[in-house]
Structure formats: structure tokens, C-alpha cells
Amino acid sequence: MPEISAEQVAHLATLARIALTEEEIAHLTTELGQIMQAVEQVNKVATPDVPPTSHPIPMQNVFRDDVVTDDVLSVDQALSGAPERDGDRFVVSAILGEEQ
């Protein structure tokens, strides 16, 4: 069983530039040890005949058919809620100091 030491936790904290107290290091050493034990348990049951999954039940995307219809918005309907417009276009404020 892999073990993690307080020195390793302190080293990792230094690499991550995280300041930890001795109490936090002790607490995290215990928690990281438990996480490593859990991963080890999963590795014991993970076999080549069991495919990796991201969900416990099969999932699939449900898409509707892409059908062209006559039910579309007119330009006036699309721009009706716009705070500002320029003819048939939305007016959007410049960002990041850009000028038009």
C-alpha cells in the first residue's frame, strides 16, 4: 500500500506555492493517504475486460432532427429586444479599448 509522508505533502505544497501550517500538513497527509488507498482499491478491481466508463449507466445524447421550417424570426422580431440597433444589425459596445 502506497504511503505518503508529511515531508511529501510539504514538498507538494511548496511546489504548488501553498503555505500550510503543521496542522494542515498532518491533516492533508491523512486525507491524501486515504485517497491513495481508495485509488489502490479501484486499481485492484479494474481489469482489462471491464471497459472504463464515465457514468454508471449508458448515456447518449438526444438530438432532434434538423428540419427546415418556415417558423423563423423576422429581422424586426429578432432585434425587438436589442437595447440598440443599426438598421438590421445589433449594436455592441467596443471592448478591450478597441475603437470602431
XYZ file of C-alpha atoms in Angstrom:
100
model
C 0.000 0.000 0.000
C 1.484 3.357 -1.005
C 2.111 5.716 1.838
C 2.525 9.458 1.727
C 4.644 11.261 4.261
C 4.269 14.681 5.817
C 7.512 15.655 4.058
C 5.989 14.745 0.669
C 2.865 16.778 1.434
C 5.012 19.739 2.467
C 7.059 19.363 -0.728
C 3.912 19.271 -2.869
C 2.598 22.356 -1.071
C 5.877 24.141 -1.812
C 5.665 23.172 -5.487
C 2.074 24.459 -5.598
C 3.140 27.593 -3.696
C 0.636 26.912 -0.933
C 1.569 27.908 2.613
C 0.468 25.202 5.062
C 0.723 25.016 8.825
C 1.990 21.851 10.516
C -1.610 21.004 11.476
C -2.765 21.380 7.865
C 0.105 19.202 6.653
C -0.814 16.498 9.172
C -4.490 16.676 8.178
C -3.715 16.561 4.455
C -1.264 13.686 4.931
C -4.089 11.614 6.407
C -6.580 12.650 3.720
C -4.189 12.063 0.825
C -3.305 8.662 2.289
C -6.994 7.734 2.307
C -7.379 8.908 -1.281
C -4.399 6.815 -2.334
C -5.901 3.765 -0.592
C -9.201 4.305 -2.437
C -7.403 4.539 -5.785
C -5.488 1.370 -4.947
C -8.775 -0.440 -4.263
C -10.136 0.665 -7.643
C -6.938 -0.486 -9.342
C -7.363 -3.939 -7.803
C -10.775 -4.450 -9.420
C -10.002 -2.693 -12.704
C -9.332 -5.446 -15.213
C -8.791 -5.349 -18.973
C -12.192 -6.965 -19.620
C -14.043 -4.131 -17.831
C -14.221 -1.063 -20.081
C -13.636 2.326 -18.455
C -16.770 4.447 -18.139
C -17.594 7.968 -17.084
C -21.135 7.087 -15.932
C -22.573 4.034 -14.204
C -25.381 3.776 -16.782
C -25.133 4.090 -20.557
C -25.690 7.654 -21.705
C -26.422 9.048 -25.126
C -27.175 12.473 -26.490
C -30.706 13.048 -27.661
C -30.913 15.326 -30.640
C -33.939 16.334 -32.620
C -33.856 16.068 -36.362
C -32.594 19.176 -38.109
C -35.638 20.105 -40.125
C -36.017 23.314 -42.109
C -39.298 25.083 -41.335
C -40.944 28.360 -42.214
C -41.222 29.183 -38.486
C -38.355 31.700 -38.304
C -37.990 35.129 -36.735
C -38.145 38.208 -38.865
C -35.373 40.781 -38.504
C -37.699 43.036 -36.507
C -38.672 40.184 -34.170
C -35.022 39.206 -33.630
C -33.984 42.790 -32.888
C -37.079 43.708 -30.861
C -35.322 43.178 -27.514
C -31.997 44.707 -28.522
C -31.039 47.768 -26.486
C -29.567 49.366 -29.601
C -29.597 48.530 -33.295
C -28.151 49.868 -36.517
C -30.532 49.001 -39.325
C -30.696 45.210 -39.435
C -27.781 44.698 -37.027
C -27.228 44.604 -33.272
C -25.039 47.385 -31.889
C -22.469 46.027 -29.444
C -20.193 48.177 -27.300
C -16.483 48.056 -28.083
C -14.425 46.051 -25.590
C -10.792 45.939 -24.550
C -10.188 49.528 -25.625
C -10.939 48.789 -29.272
C -12.385 51.504 -31.412
C -14.535 51.085 -34.480
